[in-house]
Amino acid sequence: MGYLNEIKEAIINGKHKEIEGMVSQLIKEGVDLKQLIDEGMIAAMDVVGEKFANSEIFVPEMLVSAVTMQKGLDLIKPLLKGDETEPKGTIVMCTVKGDIHDIGKNLVIMMLEGAGFKIIDLGVDLSVDQLIERVKEIQPEILGLSALLTTSMPQMKKVIDALDDQGLRKTIKVMVGGAPVDRKFADAIGADGYGADAAEAVKLARRFV
Ligand code: B1M
């Protein structure tokens, strides 16, 4: 479908000024939002990642593509909101220490909110101590950790170990995700679940509460 390619190209090429007009138009036309996100936007980021890995583009270009994608997602976000009045449960989400990638986390949050969960987003680059403090304060049913770097993944285990040390592990379900994370890693660090994408994260969260 032509429009998916147009969105993909706009994100790859960092057309941050044009993207809002393009996405708004597609929303008006009633396109399939899931397809727009998966086959247009996420597919674009995969190409951006490949180009970066091949040194065809560098961090500034990668950042402009990220900003472009986030602008598009911001327009879709209100349309995913569910109509539940009572939240299904509270989920604290963050990207772990040493990692500032947040598009995947934000997408997972959008879907979880759409499914009726109350989300407290603690942002990115969150230290174990900061996180434990907030978990004690908020007492969520679920903690969601995202990591996009192989170097930040070990932070997930540090968080789980710290929850254990603080006697909080049994009261909270921990779900993990992010491009380099897989089920085997999630099992090895003692997480309760792994979500390959936002839809899986929603399924997991529903199972946990
Ligand atoms: Co970076 N980056 N980046 N980057 N970046 C990657 C991750 C990389 C794979 C690119 C590459 O080399 N091919 C590579 C990591 C290599 C590795 O660790 N093995 C990399 C690198 C190296 C870096 C820097 C180190 C570059 C540098 O400075 N030299 C640097 C690190 C900064 C830091 O974090 N400390 C860096 C910086 C950046 C930008 C800031 C420029 C920008 C991020 C901007 C932002 O997020 N606001 C950026 C981007 C955009 C990317 C790529 C191109 C795209 C990431 C993305 O947004 N994907 C990425 C390449 C790639 O992934 N293909 C890359 C789209 C997003 C929807 O997918 O986040 O995977 P994802 O989320 C998915 C699932 O994983 C899952 O659901 C989401 C929806 O399907 N999911 C969960 C995610 N979290 C979940 C949590 C769950 C459940 C599911 O439960 C809690």
Coordinates of C-alpha atoms and ligand atoms in Angstrom, one line a residue:
M1 CA 0.0 0.0 0.0
G2 CA 1.4 3.3 -1.1
Y3 CA 0.7 5.3 2.0
L4 CA 2.6 2.9 4.2
N5 CA 5.6 3.4 2.0
E6 CA 5.2 7.2 2.1
I7 CA 5.1 7.2 5.9
K8 CA 8.0 4.9 6.1
E9 CA 10.1 7.1 3.7
A10 CA 9.1 10.2 5.6
I11 CA 10.4 8.7 8.9
I12 CA 13.5 7.3 7.3
N13 CA 14.3 10.7 5.8
G14 CA 13.3 12.6 9.0
K15 CA 10.5 14.7 7.5
H16 CA 9.5 16.0 10.9
K17 CA 7.7 19.0 9.5
E18 CA 5.6 17.0 7.1
I19 CA 4.7 14.0 9.2
E20 CA 1.9 15.5 11.2
G21 CA 0.0 16.6 8.0
M22 CA 0.5 13.1 6.5
V23 CA -0.6 11.2 9.6
S24 CA -3.6 13.5 10.2
Q25 CA -4.7 13.0 6.6
L26 CA -4.5 9.2 7.0
I27 CA -6.4 9.3 10.3
K28 CA -9.1 11.2 8.5
E29 CA -9.2 8.6 5.8
G30 CA -9.7 5.9 8.4
V31 CA -6.6 3.8 7.8
D32 CA -5.8 0.8 9.9
L33 CA -3.8 2.3 12.7
K34 CA -2.1 -1.0 13.7
Q35 CA -0.9 -1.4 10.2
L36 CA 0.2 2.2 10.0
I37 CA 2.3 1.8 13.2
D38 CA 3.7 -1.7 12.4
E39 CA 4.3 -1.6 8.7
G40 CA 4.8 2.1 8.3
M41 CA 6.5 3.5 11.4
I42 CA 8.2 0.6 13.1
A43 CA 9.4 -0.8 9.7
A44 CA 11.0 2.7 9.1
M45 CA 12.9 2.5 12.4
D46 CA 14.3 -0.9 11.4
V47 CA 15.7 0.6 8.2
V48 CA 17.1 3.6 10.2
G49 CA 18.8 1.1 12.5
E50 CA 20.3 -0.8 9.5
K51 CA 21.5 2.4 7.9
F52 CA 23.1 3.4 11.2
A53 CA 24.8 0.0 11.6
N54 CA 26.2 0.4 8.1
S55 CA 27.4 3.9 8.8
E56 CA 25.2 5.3 6.1
I57 CA 23.7 7.7 8.7
F58 CA 24.8 8.8 12.1
V59 CA 23.3 9.7 15.5
P60 CA 21.8 13.1 14.4
E61 CA 19.9 11.6 11.5
M62 CA 18.8 8.7 13.7
L63 CA 17.5 11.3 16.2
V64 CA 15.5 13.3 13.6
S65 CA 13.9 10.0 12.5
A66 CA 13.0 9.3 16.1
V67 CA 11.5 12.8 16.5
T68 CA 9.5 12.3 13.3
M69 CA 8.1 9.0 14.4
Q70 CA 7.2 10.3 17.9
K71 CA 5.3 13.2 16.3
G72 CA 3.3 10.7 14.3
L73 CA 2.6 8.5 17.3
D74 CA 1.5 11.5 19.3
L75 CA -1.4 12.0 16.9
I76 CA -2.4 8.4 17.0
K77 CA -2.2 8.2 20.8
P78 CA -5.6 9.8 21.7
L79 CA -7.4 7.4 19.2
L80 CA -6.2 4.3 21.1
K81 CA -7.7 5.4 24.4
G82 CA -10.1 2.8 25.8
D83 CA -13.4 3.8 27.4
E84 CA -12.9 2.0 30.7
T85 CA -13.6 4.3 33.7
E86 CA -12.0 2.0 36.3
P87 CA -8.3 1.3 35.7
K88 CA -7.5 -2.4 35.4
G89 CA -4.3 -2.0 37.4
T90 CA -1.3 0.2 37.8
I91 CA 1.9 -0.3 35.8
V92 CA 5.1 1.6 36.4
M93 CA 7.2 1.8 33.2
C94 CA 10.6 3.0 32.4
T95 CA 13.7 2.5 30.2
V96 CA 16.6 1.3 32.4
K97 CA 19.8 3.1 33.4
G98 CA 22.2 4.0 30.6
D99 CA 19.5 3.9 28.0
I100 CA 17.5 6.8 26.5
H101 CA 15.6 4.9 23.8
D102 CA 11.9 5.6 24.5
I103 CA 9.8 5.1 21.4
G104 CA 9.2 1.4 22.0
K105 CA 8.3 2.1 25.7
N106 CA 6.0 5.0 24.7
L107 CA 4.3 2.7 22.2
V108 CA 3.8 0.0 24.8
I109 CA 2.4 2.6 27.1
M110 CA -0.1 3.8 24.5
M111 CA -1.4 0.3 24.0
L112 CA -1.6 -0.5 27.7
E113 CA -3.5 2.8 28.3
G114 CA -5.8 1.9 25.5
A115 CA -6.4 -1.4 27.2
G116 CA -7.5 0.4 30.4
F117 CA -4.4 0.2 32.6
K118 CA -3.2 3.2 34.6
I119 CA 0.4 3.9 33.6
I120 CA 3.0 5.8 35.5
D121 CA 5.8 6.6 33.1
L122 CA 9.1 7.2 34.9
G123 CA 10.9 8.0 31.7
V124 CA 14.4 6.9 30.6
D125 CA 17.8 6.3 32.1
L126 CA 16.4 5.4 35.5
S127 CA 18.8 4.2 38.2
V128 CA 17.9 1.1 40.3
D129 CA 17.7 3.3 43.4
Q130 CA 15.3 5.8 41.9
L131 CA 13.2 3.0 40.6
I132 CA 13.0 1.1 43.8
E133 CA 12.0 4.3 45.7
R134 CA 9.2 5.1 43.2
V135 CA 8.0 1.5 43.3
K136 CA 7.7 1.6 47.1
E137 CA 5.8 4.8 46.8
I138 CA 3.4 3.8 44.0
Q139 CA 3.0 0.1 44.8
P140 CA 2.1 -0.9 41.3
E141 CA 0.9 -4.4 40.3
I142 CA 3.3 -4.5 37.4
L143 CA 6.7 -3.0 36.6
G144 CA 7.6 -2.8 32.9
L145 CA 11.3 -2.4 32.0
S146 CA 12.5 -1.5 28.5
A147 CA 16.0 -1.7 27.1
L148 CA 17.3 -1.2 23.6
L149 CA 21.0 -1.6 24.2
T150 CA 22.9 -4.8 24.9
T151 CA 24.9 -2.7 27.4
S152 CA 21.8 -1.6 29.3
M153 CA 20.1 -5.0 29.4
P154 CA 22.0 -6.2 32.6
Q155 CA 20.3 -3.3 34.4
M156 CA 17.1 -5.3 34.3
K157 CA 18.6 -8.0 36.4
K158 CA 19.9 -5.4 38.8
V159 CA 16.4 -4.1 39.2
I160 CA 14.9 -7.5 39.9
D161 CA 17.7 -8.3 42.4
A162 CA 17.1 -5.0 44.2
L163 CA 13.3 -5.8 44.4
D164 CA 14.2 -9.1 45.9
D165 CA 16.6 -7.5 48.4
Q166 CA 13.9 -5.0 49.5
G167 CA 11.3 -7.8 50.0
L168 CA 9.2 -6.4 47.1
R169 CA 9.6 -9.1 44.5
K170 CA 6.6 -11.2 45.5
T171 CA 4.2 -8.2 45.4
I172 CA 5.0 -7.1 41.8
K173 CA 5.1 -8.7 38.4
V174 CA 8.0 -7.7 36.3
M175 CA 7.7 -7.6 32.5
V176 CA 10.6 -6.8 30.2
G177 CA 11.0 -6.0 26.5
G178 CA 13.0 -4.1 23.9
A179 CA 14.7 -5.1 20.7
P180 CA 17.7 -7.1 22.2
V181 CA 15.7 -8.7 24.9
D182 CA 14.2 -12.2 24.4
R183 CA 12.4 -14.8 26.4
K184 CA 15.5 -16.7 27.3
F185 CA 17.1 -13.6 28.8
A186 CA 13.9 -12.7 30.6
D187 CA 13.8 -16.2 32.1
A188 CA 17.5 -16.1 33.0
I189 CA 17.1 -12.8 35.0
G190 CA 14.0 -14.0 36.8
A191 CA 11.4 -11.7 35.1
D192 CA 7.8 -12.8 35.1
G193 CA 7.2 -12.2 31.5
Y194 CA 8.6 -11.0 28.2
G195 CA 6.8 -9.0 25.5
A196 CA 8.1 -9.0 22.0
D197 CA 5.9 -6.1 21.0
A198 CA 3.2 -3.8 22.4
A199 CA 0.4 -6.3 21.7
E200 CA 2.2 -9.0 23.7
A201 CA 2.8 -6.6 26.5
V202 CA -0.9 -6.0 26.8
K203 CA -1.7 -9.7 26.8
L204 CA 0.9 -10.2 29.5
A205 CA -0.4 -7.4 31.6
R206 CA -4.0 -8.8 31.3
R207 CA -2.7 -12.1 32.6
F208 CA -0.9 -10.5 35.5
V209 CA -3.8 -8.6 37.1
Ligands
B1M1 CO1 20.0 3.9 19.0 N1 20.6 2.1 18.8 N2 21.6 4.4 19.9 N3 19.2 5.7 19.1 N4 18.6 3.2 17.9 C1 19.7 1.1 18.3 C2 19.0 0.4 19.5 C3 20.7 0.1 17.6 C4 20.2 -1.3 17.4 C5 21.0 0.7 16.2 C6 22.0 -0.2 15.4 O1 23.2 -0.1 15.6 N5 21.5 -1.0 14.4 C7 22.0 0.2 18.4 C8 22.1 -0.7 19.6 C9 23.2 -1.8 19.4 C10 23.3 -2.7 20.5 O2 23.2 -2.4 21.7 N6 23.5 -4.0 20.2 C11 21.9 1.7 18.9 C12 23.0 2.5 19.4 C13 24.3 1.8 19.3 C14 22.8 3.7 19.9 C15 23.9 4.7 20.5 C16 24.9 4.0 21.4 C17 24.6 5.4 19.3 C18 25.7 6.3 19.7 O3 25.6 7.2 20.4 N7 26.9 5.9 19.1 C19 23.1 5.7 21.3 C20 22.8 5.2 22.8 C21 22.1 6.3 23.6 C22 21.7 5.7 24.9 O4 20.6 5.2 25.0 N8 22.5 5.8 25.9 C23 21.8 5.6 20.5 C24 20.9 6.7 20.4 C25 19.7 6.7 19.7 C26 18.9 8.0 19.5 C27 18.8 8.9 20.7 C28 19.5 8.8 18.3 C29 17.5 7.4 19.0 C30 16.5 7.1 20.2 C31 15.5 8.3 20.3 C32 14.4 7.9 21.2 O5 14.1 6.7 21.5 N9 13.7 8.9 21.7 C33 18.0 6.0 18.5 C34 17.2 5.2 17.7 C35 15.9 5.8 17.1 C36 17.5 3.8 17.4 C37 16.8 2.8 16.5 C38 17.1 3.2 15.0 C39 15.3 2.7 16.6 C40 14.8 2.4 18.0 C41 13.3 2.4 17.9 O6 12.7 3.4 18.3 N10 12.6 1.4 17.4 C42 17.5 1.4 16.9 C43 17.5 0.4 15.8 C44 16.4 -0.6 15.9 O7 15.8 -0.9 16.9 N11 16.0 -1.1 14.7 C45 18.7 1.9 17.6 C46 11.2 1.4 17.2 C47 10.5 0.9 18.4 C48 9.0 0.9 18.3 O8 10.9 -0.4 18.6 O9 12.1 0.1 20.8 O10 12.2 -2.2 19.8 P1 11.5 -1.0 20.0 O11 10.1 -1.4 20.8 C49 9.3 -2.4 20.4 C50 9.6 -3.8 21.1 O12 11.0 -4.0 21.3 C51 8.8 -3.9 22.2 O13 7.6 -3.2 21.9 C52 7.9 -2.1 21.0 C53 6.8 -2.0 19.9 O14 6.7 -3.2 19.1 N12 9.2 -3.3 23.5 C54 8.6 -3.8 24.7 C55 10.0 -2.3 23.8 N13 10.0 -2.1 25.2 C56 9.2 -3.0 25.7 C57 8.8 -3.2 27.0 C58 7.9 -4.3 27.3 C59 7.4 -5.1 26.3 C60 7.7 -4.8 25.0 O15 7.5 -4.6 28.6 C61 7.9 -3.7 29.6

